[in-house]
mmCIF file of C-alpha atoms (C1' of nucleotides) in Angstrom:
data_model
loop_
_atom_site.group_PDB
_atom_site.id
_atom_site.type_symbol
_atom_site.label_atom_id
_atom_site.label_comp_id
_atom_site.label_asym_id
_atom_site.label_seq_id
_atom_site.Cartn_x
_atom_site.Cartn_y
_atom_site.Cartn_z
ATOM 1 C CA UNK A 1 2.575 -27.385 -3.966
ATOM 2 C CA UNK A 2 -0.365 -25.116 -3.386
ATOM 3 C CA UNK A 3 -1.526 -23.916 0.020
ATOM 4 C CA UNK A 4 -4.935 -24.913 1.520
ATOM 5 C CA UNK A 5 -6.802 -21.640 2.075
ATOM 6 C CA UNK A 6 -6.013 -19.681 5.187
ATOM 7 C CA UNK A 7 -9.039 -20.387 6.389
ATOM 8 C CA UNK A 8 -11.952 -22.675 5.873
ATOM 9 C CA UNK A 9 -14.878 -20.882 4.437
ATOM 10 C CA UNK A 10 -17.250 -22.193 7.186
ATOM 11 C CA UNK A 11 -18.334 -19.277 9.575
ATOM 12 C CA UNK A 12 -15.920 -16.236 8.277
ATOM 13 C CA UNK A 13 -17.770 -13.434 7.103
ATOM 14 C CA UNK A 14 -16.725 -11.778 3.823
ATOM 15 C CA UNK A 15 -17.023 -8.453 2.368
ATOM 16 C CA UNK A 16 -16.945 -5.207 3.796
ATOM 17 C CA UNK A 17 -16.346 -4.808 7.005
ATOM 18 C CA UNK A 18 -18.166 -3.281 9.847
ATOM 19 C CA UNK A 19 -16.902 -0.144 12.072
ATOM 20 C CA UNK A 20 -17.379 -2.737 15.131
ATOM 21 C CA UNK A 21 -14.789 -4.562 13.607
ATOM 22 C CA UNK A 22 -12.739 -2.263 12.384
ATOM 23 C CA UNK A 23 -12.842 -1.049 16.136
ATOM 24 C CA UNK A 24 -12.150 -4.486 17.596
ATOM 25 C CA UNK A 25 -8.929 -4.873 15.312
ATOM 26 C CA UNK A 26 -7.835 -1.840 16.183
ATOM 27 C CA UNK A 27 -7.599 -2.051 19.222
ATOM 28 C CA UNK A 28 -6.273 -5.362 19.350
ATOM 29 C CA UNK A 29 -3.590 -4.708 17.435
ATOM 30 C CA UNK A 30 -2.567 -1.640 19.846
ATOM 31 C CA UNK A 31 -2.535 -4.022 22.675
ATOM 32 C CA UNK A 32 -0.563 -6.138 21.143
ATOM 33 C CA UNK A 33 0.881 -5.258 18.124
ATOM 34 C CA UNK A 34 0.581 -5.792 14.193
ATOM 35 C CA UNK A 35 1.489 -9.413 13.438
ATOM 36 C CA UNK A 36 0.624 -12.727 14.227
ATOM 37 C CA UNK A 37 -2.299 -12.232 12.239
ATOM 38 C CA UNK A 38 -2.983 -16.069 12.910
ATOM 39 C CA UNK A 39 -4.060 -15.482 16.092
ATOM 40 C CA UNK A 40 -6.292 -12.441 15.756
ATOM 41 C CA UNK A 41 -9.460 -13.749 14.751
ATOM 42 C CA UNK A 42 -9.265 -16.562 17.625
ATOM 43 C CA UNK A 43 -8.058 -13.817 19.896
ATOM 44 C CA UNK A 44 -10.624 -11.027 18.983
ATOM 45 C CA UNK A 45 -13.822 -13.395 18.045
ATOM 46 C CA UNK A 46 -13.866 -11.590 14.551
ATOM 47 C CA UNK A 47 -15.689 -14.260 12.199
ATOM 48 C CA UNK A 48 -12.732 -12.981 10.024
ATOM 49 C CA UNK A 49 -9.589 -15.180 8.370
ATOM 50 C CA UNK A 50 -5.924 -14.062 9.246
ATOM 51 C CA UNK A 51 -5.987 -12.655 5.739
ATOM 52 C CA UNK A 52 -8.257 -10.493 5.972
ATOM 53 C CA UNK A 53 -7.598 -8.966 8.989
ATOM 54 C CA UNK A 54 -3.970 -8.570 7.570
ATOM 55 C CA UNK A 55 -4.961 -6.323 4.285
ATOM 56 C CA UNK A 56 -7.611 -5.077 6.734
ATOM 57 C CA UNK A 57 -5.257 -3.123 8.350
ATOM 58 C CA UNK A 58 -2.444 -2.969 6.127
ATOM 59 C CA UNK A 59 -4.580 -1.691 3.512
ATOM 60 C CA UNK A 60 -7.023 0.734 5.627
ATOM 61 C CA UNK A 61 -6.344 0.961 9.082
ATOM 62 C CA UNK A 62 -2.970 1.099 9.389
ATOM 63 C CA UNK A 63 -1.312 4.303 10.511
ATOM 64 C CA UNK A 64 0.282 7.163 8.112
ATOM 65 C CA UNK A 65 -2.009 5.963 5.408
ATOM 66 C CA UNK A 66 -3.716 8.979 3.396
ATOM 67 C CA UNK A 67 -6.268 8.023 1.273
ATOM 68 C CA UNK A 68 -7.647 9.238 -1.909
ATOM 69 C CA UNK A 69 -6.814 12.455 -3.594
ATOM 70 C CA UNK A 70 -3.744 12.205 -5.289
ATOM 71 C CA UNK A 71 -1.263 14.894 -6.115
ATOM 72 C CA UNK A 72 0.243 15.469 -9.261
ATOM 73 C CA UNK A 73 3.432 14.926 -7.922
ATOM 74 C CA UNK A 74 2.377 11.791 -6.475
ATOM 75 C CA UNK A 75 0.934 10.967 -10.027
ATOM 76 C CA UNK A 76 4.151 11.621 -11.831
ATOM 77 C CA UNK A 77 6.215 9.352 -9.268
ATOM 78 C CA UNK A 78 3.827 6.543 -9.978
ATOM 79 C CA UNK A 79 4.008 6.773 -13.617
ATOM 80 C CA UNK A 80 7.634 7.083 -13.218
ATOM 81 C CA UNK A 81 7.944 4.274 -10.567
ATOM 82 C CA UNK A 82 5.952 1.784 -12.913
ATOM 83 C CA UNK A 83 7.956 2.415 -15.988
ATOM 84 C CA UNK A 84 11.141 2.158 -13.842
ATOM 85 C CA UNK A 85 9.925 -0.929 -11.508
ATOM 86 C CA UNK A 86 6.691 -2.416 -13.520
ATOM 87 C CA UNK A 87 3.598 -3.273 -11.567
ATOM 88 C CA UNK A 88 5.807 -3.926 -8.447
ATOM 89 C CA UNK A 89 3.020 -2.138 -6.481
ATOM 90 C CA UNK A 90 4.413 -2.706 -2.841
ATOM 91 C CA UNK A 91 7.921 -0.742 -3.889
ATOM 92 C CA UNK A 92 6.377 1.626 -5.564
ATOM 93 C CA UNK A 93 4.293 2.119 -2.684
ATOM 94 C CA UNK A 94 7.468 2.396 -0.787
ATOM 95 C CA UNK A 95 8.410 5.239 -2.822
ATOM 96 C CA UNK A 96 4.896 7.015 -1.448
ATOM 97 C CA UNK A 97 5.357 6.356 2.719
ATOM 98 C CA UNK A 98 1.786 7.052 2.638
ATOM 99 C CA UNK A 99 0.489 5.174 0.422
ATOM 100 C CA UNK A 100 -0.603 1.259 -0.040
ATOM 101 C CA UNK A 101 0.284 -0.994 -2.485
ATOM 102 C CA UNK A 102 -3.814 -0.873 -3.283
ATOM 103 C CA UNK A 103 -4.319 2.167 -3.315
ATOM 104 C CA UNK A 104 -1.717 2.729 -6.052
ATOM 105 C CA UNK A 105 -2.584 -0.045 -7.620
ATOM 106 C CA UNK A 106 -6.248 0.654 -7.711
ATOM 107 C CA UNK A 107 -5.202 4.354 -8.957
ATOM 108 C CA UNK A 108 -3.165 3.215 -11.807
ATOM 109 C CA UNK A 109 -5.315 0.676 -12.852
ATOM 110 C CA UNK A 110 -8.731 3.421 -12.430
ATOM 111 C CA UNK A 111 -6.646 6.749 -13.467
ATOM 112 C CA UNK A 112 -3.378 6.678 -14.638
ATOM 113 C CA UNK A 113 -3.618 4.040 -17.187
ATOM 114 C CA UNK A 114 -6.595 5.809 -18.597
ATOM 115 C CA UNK A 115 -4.427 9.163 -18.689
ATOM 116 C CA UNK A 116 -1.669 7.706 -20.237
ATOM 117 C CA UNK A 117 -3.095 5.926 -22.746
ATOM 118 C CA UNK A 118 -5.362 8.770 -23.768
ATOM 119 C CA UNK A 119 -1.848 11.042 -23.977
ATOM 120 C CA UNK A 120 -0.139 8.081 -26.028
ATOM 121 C CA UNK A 121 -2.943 8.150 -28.396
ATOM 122 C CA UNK A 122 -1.934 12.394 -28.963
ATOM 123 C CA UNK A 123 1.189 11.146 -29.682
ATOM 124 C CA UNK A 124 2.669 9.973 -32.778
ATOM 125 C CA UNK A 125 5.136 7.088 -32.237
ATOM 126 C CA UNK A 126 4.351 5.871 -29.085
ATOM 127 C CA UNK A 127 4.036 2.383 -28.565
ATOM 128 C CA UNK A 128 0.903 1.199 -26.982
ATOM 129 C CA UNK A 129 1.658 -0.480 -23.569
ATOM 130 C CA UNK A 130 0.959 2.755 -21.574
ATOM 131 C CA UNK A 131 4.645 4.190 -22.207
ATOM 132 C CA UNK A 132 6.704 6.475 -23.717
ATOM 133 C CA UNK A 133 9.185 4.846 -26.299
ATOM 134 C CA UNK A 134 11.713 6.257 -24.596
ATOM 135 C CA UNK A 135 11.111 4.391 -21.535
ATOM 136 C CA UNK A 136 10.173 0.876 -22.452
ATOM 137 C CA UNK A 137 12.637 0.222 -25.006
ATOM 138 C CA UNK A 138 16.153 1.897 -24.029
ATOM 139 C CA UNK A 139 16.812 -1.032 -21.726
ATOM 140 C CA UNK A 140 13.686 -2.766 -20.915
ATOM 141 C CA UNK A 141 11.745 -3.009 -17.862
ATOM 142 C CA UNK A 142 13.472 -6.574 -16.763
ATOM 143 C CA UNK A 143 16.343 -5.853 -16.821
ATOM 144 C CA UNK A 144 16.198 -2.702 -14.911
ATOM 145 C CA UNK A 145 14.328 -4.826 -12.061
ATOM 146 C CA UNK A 146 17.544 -6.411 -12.038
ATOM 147 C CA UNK A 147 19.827 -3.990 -11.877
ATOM 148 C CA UNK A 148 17.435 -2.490 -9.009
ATOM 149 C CA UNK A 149 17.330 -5.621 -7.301
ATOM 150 C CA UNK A 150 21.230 -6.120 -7.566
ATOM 151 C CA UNK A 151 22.055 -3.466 -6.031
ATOM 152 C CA UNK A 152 19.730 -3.893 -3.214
ATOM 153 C CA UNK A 153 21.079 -7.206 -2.600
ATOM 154 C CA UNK A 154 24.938 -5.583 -2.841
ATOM 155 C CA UNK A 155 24.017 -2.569 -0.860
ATOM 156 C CA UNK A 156 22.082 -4.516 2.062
ATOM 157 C CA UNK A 157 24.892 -6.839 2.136
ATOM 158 C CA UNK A 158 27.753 -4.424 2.361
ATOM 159 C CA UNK A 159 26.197 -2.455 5.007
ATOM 160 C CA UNK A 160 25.135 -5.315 6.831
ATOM 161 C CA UNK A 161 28.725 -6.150 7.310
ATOM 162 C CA UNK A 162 29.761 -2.786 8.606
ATOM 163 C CA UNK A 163 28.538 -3.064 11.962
ATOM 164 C CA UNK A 164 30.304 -0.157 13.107
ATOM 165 C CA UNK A 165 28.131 2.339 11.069
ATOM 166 C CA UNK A 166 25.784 3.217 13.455
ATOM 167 C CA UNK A 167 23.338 4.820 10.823
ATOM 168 C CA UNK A 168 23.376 2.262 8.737
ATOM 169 C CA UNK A 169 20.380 2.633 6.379
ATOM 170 C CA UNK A 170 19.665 -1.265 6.269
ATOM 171 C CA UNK A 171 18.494 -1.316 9.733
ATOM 172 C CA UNK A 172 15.416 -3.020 9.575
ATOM 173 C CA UNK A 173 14.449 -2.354 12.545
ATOM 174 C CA UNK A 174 14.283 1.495 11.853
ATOM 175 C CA UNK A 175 12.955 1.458 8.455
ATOM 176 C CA UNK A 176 12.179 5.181 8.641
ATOM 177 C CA UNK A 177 15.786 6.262 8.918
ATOM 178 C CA UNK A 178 16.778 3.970 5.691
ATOM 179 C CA UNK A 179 13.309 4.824 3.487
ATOM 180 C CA UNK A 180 14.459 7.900 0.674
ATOM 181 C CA UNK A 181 11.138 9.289 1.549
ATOM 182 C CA UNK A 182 10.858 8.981 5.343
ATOM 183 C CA UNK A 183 12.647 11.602 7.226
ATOM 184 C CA UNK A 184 12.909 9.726 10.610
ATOM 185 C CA UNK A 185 11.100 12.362 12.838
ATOM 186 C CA UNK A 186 8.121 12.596 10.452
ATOM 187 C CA UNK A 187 7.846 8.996 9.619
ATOM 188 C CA UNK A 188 7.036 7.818 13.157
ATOM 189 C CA UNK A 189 4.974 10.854 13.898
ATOM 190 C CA UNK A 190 2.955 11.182 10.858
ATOM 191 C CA UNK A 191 2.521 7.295 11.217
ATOM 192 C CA UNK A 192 0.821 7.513 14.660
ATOM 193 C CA UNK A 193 -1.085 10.503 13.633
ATOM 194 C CA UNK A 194 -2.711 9.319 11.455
ATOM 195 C CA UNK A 195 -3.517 6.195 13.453
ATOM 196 C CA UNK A 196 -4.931 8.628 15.518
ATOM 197 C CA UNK A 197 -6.803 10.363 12.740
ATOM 198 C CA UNK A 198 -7.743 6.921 11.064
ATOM 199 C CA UNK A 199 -9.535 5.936 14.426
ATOM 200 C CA UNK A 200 -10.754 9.075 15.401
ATOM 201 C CA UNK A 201 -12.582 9.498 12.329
ATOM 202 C CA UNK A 202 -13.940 5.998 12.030
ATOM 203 C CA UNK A 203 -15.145 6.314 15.543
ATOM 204 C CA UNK A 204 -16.754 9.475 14.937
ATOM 205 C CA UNK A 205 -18.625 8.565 11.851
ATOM 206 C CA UNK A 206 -19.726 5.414 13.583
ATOM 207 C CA UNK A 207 -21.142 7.667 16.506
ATOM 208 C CA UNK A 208 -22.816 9.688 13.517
ATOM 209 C CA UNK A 209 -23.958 7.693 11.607
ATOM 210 C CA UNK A 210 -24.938 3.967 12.601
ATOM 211 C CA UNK A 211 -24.011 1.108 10.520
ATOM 212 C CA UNK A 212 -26.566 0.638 7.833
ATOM 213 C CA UNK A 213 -27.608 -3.146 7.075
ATOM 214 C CA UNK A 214 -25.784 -3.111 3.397
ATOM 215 C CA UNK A 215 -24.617 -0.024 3.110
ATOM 216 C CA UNK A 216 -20.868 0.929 2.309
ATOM 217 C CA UNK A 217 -19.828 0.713 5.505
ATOM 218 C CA UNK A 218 -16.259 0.687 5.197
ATOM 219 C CA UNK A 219 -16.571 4.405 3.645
ATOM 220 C CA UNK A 220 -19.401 5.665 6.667
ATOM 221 C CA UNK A 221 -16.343 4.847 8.956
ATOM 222 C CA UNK A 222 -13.724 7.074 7.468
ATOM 223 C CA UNK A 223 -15.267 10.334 8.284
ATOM 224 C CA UNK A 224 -15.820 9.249 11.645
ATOM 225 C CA UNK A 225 -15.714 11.676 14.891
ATOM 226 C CA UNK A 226 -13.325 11.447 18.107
ATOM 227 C CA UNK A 227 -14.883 9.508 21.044
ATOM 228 C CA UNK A 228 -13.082 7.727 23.626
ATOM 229 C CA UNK A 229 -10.983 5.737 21.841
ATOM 230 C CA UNK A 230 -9.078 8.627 20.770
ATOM 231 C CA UNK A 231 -8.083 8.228 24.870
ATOM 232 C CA UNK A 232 -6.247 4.948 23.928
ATOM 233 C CA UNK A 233 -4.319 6.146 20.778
ATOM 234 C CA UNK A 234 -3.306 9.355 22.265
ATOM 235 C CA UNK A 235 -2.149 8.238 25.936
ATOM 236 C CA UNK A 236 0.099 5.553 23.772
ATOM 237 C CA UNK A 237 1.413 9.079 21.807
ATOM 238 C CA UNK A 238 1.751 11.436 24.476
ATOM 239 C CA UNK A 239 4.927 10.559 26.099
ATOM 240 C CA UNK A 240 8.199 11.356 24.198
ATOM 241 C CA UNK A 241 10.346 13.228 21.960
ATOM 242 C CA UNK A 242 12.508 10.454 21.309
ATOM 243 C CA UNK A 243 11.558 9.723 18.402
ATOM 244 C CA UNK A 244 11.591 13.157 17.161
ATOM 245 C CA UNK A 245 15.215 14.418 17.683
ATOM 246 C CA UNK A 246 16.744 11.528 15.180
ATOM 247 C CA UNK A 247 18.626 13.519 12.573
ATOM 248 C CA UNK A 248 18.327 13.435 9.050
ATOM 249 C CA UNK A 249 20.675 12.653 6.938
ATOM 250 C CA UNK A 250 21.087 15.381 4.338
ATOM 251 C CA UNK A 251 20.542 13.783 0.812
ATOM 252 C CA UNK A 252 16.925 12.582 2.450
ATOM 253 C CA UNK A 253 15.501 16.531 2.524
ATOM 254 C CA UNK A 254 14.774 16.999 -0.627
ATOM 255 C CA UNK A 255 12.289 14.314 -0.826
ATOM 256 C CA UNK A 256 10.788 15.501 1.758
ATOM 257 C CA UNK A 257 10.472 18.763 1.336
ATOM 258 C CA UNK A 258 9.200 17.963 -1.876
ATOM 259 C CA UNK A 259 6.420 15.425 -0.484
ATOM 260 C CA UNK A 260 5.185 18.165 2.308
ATOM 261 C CA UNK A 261 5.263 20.797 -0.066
ATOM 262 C CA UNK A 262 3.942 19.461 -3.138
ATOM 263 C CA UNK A 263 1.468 17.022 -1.521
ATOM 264 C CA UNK A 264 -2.462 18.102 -0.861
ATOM 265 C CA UNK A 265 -1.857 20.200 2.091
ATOM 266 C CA UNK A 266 -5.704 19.360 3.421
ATOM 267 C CA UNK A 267 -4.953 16.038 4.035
ATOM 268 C CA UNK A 268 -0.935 16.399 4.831
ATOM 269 C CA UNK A 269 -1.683 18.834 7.505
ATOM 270 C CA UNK A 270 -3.777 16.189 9.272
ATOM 271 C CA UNK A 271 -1.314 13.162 8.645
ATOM 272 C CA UNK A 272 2.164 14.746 9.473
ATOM 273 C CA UNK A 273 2.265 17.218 11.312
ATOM 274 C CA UNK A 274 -0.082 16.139 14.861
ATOM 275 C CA UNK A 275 0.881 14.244 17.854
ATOM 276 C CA UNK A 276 4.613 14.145 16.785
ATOM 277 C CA UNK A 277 5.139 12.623 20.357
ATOM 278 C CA UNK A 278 6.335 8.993 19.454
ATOM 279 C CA UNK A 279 8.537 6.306 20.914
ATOM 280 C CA UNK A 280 9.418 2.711 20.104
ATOM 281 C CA UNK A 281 8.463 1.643 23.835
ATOM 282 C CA UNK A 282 4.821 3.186 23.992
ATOM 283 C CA UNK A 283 3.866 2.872 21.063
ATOM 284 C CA UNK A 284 2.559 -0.522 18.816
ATOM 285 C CA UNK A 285 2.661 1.105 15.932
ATOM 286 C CA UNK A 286 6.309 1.813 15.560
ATOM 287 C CA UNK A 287 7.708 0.299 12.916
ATOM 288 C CA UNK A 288 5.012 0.026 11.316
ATOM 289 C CA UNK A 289 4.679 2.832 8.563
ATOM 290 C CA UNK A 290 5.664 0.705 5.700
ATOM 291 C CA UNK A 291 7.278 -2.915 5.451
ATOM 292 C CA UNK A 292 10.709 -2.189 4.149
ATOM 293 C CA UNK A 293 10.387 -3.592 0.513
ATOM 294 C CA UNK A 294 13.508 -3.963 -1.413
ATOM 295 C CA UNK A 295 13.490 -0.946 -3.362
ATOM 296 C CA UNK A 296 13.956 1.659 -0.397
ATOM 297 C CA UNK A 297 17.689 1.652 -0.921
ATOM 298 C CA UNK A 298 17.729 2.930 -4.658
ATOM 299 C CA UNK A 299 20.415 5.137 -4.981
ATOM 300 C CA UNK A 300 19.052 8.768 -4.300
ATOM 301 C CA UNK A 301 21.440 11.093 -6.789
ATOM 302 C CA UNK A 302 19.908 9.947 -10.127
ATOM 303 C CA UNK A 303 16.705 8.353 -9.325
ATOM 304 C CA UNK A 304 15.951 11.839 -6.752
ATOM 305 C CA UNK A 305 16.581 13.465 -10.030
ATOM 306 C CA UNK A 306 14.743 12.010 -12.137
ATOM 307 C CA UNK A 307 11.668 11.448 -10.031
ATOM 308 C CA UNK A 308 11.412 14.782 -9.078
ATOM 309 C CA UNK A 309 12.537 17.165 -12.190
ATOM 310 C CA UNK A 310 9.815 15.867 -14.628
ATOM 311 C CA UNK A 311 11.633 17.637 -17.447
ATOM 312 C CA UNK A 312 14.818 15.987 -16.560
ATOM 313 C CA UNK A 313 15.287 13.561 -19.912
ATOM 314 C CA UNK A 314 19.141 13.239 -18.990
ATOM 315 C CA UNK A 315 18.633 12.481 -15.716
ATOM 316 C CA UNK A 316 16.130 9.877 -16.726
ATOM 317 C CA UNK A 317 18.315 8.697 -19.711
ATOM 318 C CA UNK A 318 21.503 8.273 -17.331
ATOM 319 C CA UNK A 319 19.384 6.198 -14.845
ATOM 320 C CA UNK A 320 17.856 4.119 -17.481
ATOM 321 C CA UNK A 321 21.155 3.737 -19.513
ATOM 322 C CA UNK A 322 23.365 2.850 -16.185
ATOM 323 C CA UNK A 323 25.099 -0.477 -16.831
ATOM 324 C CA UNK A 324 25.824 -2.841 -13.730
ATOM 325 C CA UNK A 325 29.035 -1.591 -13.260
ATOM 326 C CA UNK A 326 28.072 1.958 -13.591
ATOM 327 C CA UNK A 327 25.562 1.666 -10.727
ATOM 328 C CA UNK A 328 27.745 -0.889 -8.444
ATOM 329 C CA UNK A 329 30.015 2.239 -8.467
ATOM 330 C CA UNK A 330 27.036 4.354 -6.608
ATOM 331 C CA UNK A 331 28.142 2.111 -3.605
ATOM 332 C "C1'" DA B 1 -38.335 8.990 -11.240
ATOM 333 C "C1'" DA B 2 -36.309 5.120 -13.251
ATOM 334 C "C1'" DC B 3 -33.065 2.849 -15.628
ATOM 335 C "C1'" DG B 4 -28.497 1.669 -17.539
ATOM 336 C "C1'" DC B 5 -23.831 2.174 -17.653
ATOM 337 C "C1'" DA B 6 -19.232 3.384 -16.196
ATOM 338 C "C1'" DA B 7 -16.142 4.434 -12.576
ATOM 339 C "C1'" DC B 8 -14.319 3.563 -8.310
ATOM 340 C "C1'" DC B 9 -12.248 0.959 -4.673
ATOM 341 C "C1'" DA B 10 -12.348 -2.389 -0.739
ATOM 342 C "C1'" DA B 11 -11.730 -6.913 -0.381
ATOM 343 C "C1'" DC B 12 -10.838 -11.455 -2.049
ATOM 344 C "C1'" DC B 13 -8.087 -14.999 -4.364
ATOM 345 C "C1'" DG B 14 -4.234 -17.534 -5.677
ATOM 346 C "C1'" DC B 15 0.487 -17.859 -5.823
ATOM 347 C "C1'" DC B 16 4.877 -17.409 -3.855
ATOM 348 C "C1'" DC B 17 8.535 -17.305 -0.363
ATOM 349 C "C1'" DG B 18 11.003 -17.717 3.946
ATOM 350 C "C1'" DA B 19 11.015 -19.594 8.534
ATOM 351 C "C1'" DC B 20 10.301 -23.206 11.367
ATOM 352 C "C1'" DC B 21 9.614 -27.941 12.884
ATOM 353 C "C1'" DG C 1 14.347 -32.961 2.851
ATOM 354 C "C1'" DG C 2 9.686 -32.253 3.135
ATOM 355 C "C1'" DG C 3 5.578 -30.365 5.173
ATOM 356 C "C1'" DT C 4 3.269 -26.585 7.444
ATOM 357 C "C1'" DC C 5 2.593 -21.966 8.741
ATOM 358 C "C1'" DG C 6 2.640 -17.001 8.488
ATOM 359 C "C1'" DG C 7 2.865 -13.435 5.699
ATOM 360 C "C1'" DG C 8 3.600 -10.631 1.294
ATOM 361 C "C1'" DC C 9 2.362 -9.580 -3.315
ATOM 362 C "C1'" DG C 10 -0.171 -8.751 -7.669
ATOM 363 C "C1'" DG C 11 -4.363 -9.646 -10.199
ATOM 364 C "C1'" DT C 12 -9.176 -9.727 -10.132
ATOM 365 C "C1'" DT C 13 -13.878 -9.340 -8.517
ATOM 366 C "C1'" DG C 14 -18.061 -7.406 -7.057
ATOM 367 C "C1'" DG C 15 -20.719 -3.981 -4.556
ATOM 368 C "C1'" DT C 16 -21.610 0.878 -4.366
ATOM 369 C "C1'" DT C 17 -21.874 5.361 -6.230
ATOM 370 C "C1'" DG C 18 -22.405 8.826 -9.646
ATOM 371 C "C1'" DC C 19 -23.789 10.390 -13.915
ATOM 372 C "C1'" DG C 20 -26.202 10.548 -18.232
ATOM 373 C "C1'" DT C 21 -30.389 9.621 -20.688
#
DNA sequence: AACGCAACCAACCGCCCGACC
DNA sequence: GGGTCGGGCGGTTGGTTGCGT
């Protein structure tokens, strides 16, 4: 049918954006919350379309993101993720809490597929779509989106209809608790750190360093310094432990001991570990760490295992190889 | 110093889907 | 049932930066 464009072209500014705007979003969006992007550039006088404030902030300002400087581990789940799910960027990205769907994408597409096609060419008898033999032909990428996406759908709807588990991982409304990756304590704190951080920095850079007429503005504004607006993020943070005392199930530690101990520790320290202090009532950007994308409810045993021991053929061979019935029986 | 080229990445575009009227 | 809206997703573009000559 073919949608008319989100907005008409006549008086919204394109390209990068400013650190005014960035500001005025911001804080916007802590009054009142992420969504209803419709209304944000009527509501905030930003000559910007809904769109654009959307990716915006999904993409850049949005809390618990860490930017740049990727870890080998992070690498290896990537290149793992996209041979397992293709160029599904958003669940891989929901494999990588801090992490956008861009920025992977834009990684894979500016690093990784240059590495791995330079390694395929070292290698004898690979084929030459980026992977190993081994992993685009056992089964085939399609049909192990299905299977994936099967089980989702059986796992989502079986749990949906056992109201009486309290923990139920589906619960969309606490995404952090069902994520592999999030560990519900650090998921909502890291999040709002790094709001904090993401703000604070913009801010201070702005302070610093004026906006320059053409200059790459959107980069001037992420090592930005704390002014007042740190007041507004923090007085949202600085109320409860809530948040914090949610337990973990077991099977979820690994992950994340793996992710805080493997990851760059510069830029962890700053996004996971600060103003911890996090509710669902004071704070807007609960629930907002990562939009709960399909994949999050993979199960952990074989996929944990294969993600994370990179010399683990079986493992990978037994996840690959797992007919329908095989992984119906993980549920 | 000046130029050209490649790399990088933020942002845009187009398509799709679900919800709502 | 069909149209519209809000939002998500993946692919692509284009401006900026960095590096080599």
């Amino acid at each position: 049918m073919g949608r008319p464009p989100c907005c008409d072209k006549i008086g919204v500014k394109k390209g990068p954006w400013t650190p005014e705007e960035d500001i005025i979003l911001v804080s916007y969006i802590q009054e009142h919350g992420p969504g209803n992007w419709r209304s944000v550039p009527t509501n905030t006088g930003l000559l910007r379309c809904s769109k654009s404030c959307r990716l915006r902030w999904t993409n850049y300002l949005r809390p618990g993101i860490k930017r740049g400087n990727f870890t080998e581990q992070e690498e290896k789940m990537i290149i793992h993720l996209q041979a397992l799910l293709g160029n599904r960027w958003a669940a891989i990205a929901s494999y990588l809490p801090q992490r956008t769907d861009n920025d992977i994408k834009n990684y894979w597409n500016t690093h990784l597929k240059k590495k791995l096609k330079k390694f395929q060419t070292g290698v004898d008898g690979q084929n030459q779509d980026g992977f190993s033999s081994s992993q685009s032909v056992t089964k085939g990428q399609w049909e192990r989106r299905l299977q994936t996406d099967i089980r989702m759908a059986k796992q989502a709807l079986s749990e949906a209809l056992s109201l009486d588990k309290p923990n139920s991982s589906t619960d969309s409304r606490d995404f952090s608790l069902s994520h592999p990756y999030l560990k519900p304590s650090q998921s909502q704190a890291s999040t709002y750190a790094s709001s904090a951080e993401n703000i604070s920095r913009l801010l201070e850079n702005w302070m610093k360093n004026p906006p320059k007429p053409a200059a790459r503005q959107t980069n001037s504004a992420e090592t930005m310094t704390q002014n007042s607006f740190n007041n507004t993020t923090t007085a949202g943070s600085s109320s409860s432990e809530g948040a914090f005392s949610a337990t973990t199930p077991e099977g979820f530690d690994s992950f994340f001991s793996f992710n805080s101990s493997n990851s760059d520790a510069s830029h962890e320290s700053v996004s996971v570990d600060q103003n911890a202090n996090l509710t669902p009532e004071n704070s807007v950007f609960q629930g907002e760490s990562k939009p709960n994308l399909e994949t999050h409810q993979v199960p952990l045993t074989l996929i944990e295992k294969w993600l994370l021991d990179d010399g683990s053929a079986q493992a990978h061979e037994d996840l690959i190889n797992m007919s329908l019935e095989d992984s119906a029986g993980l549920f």
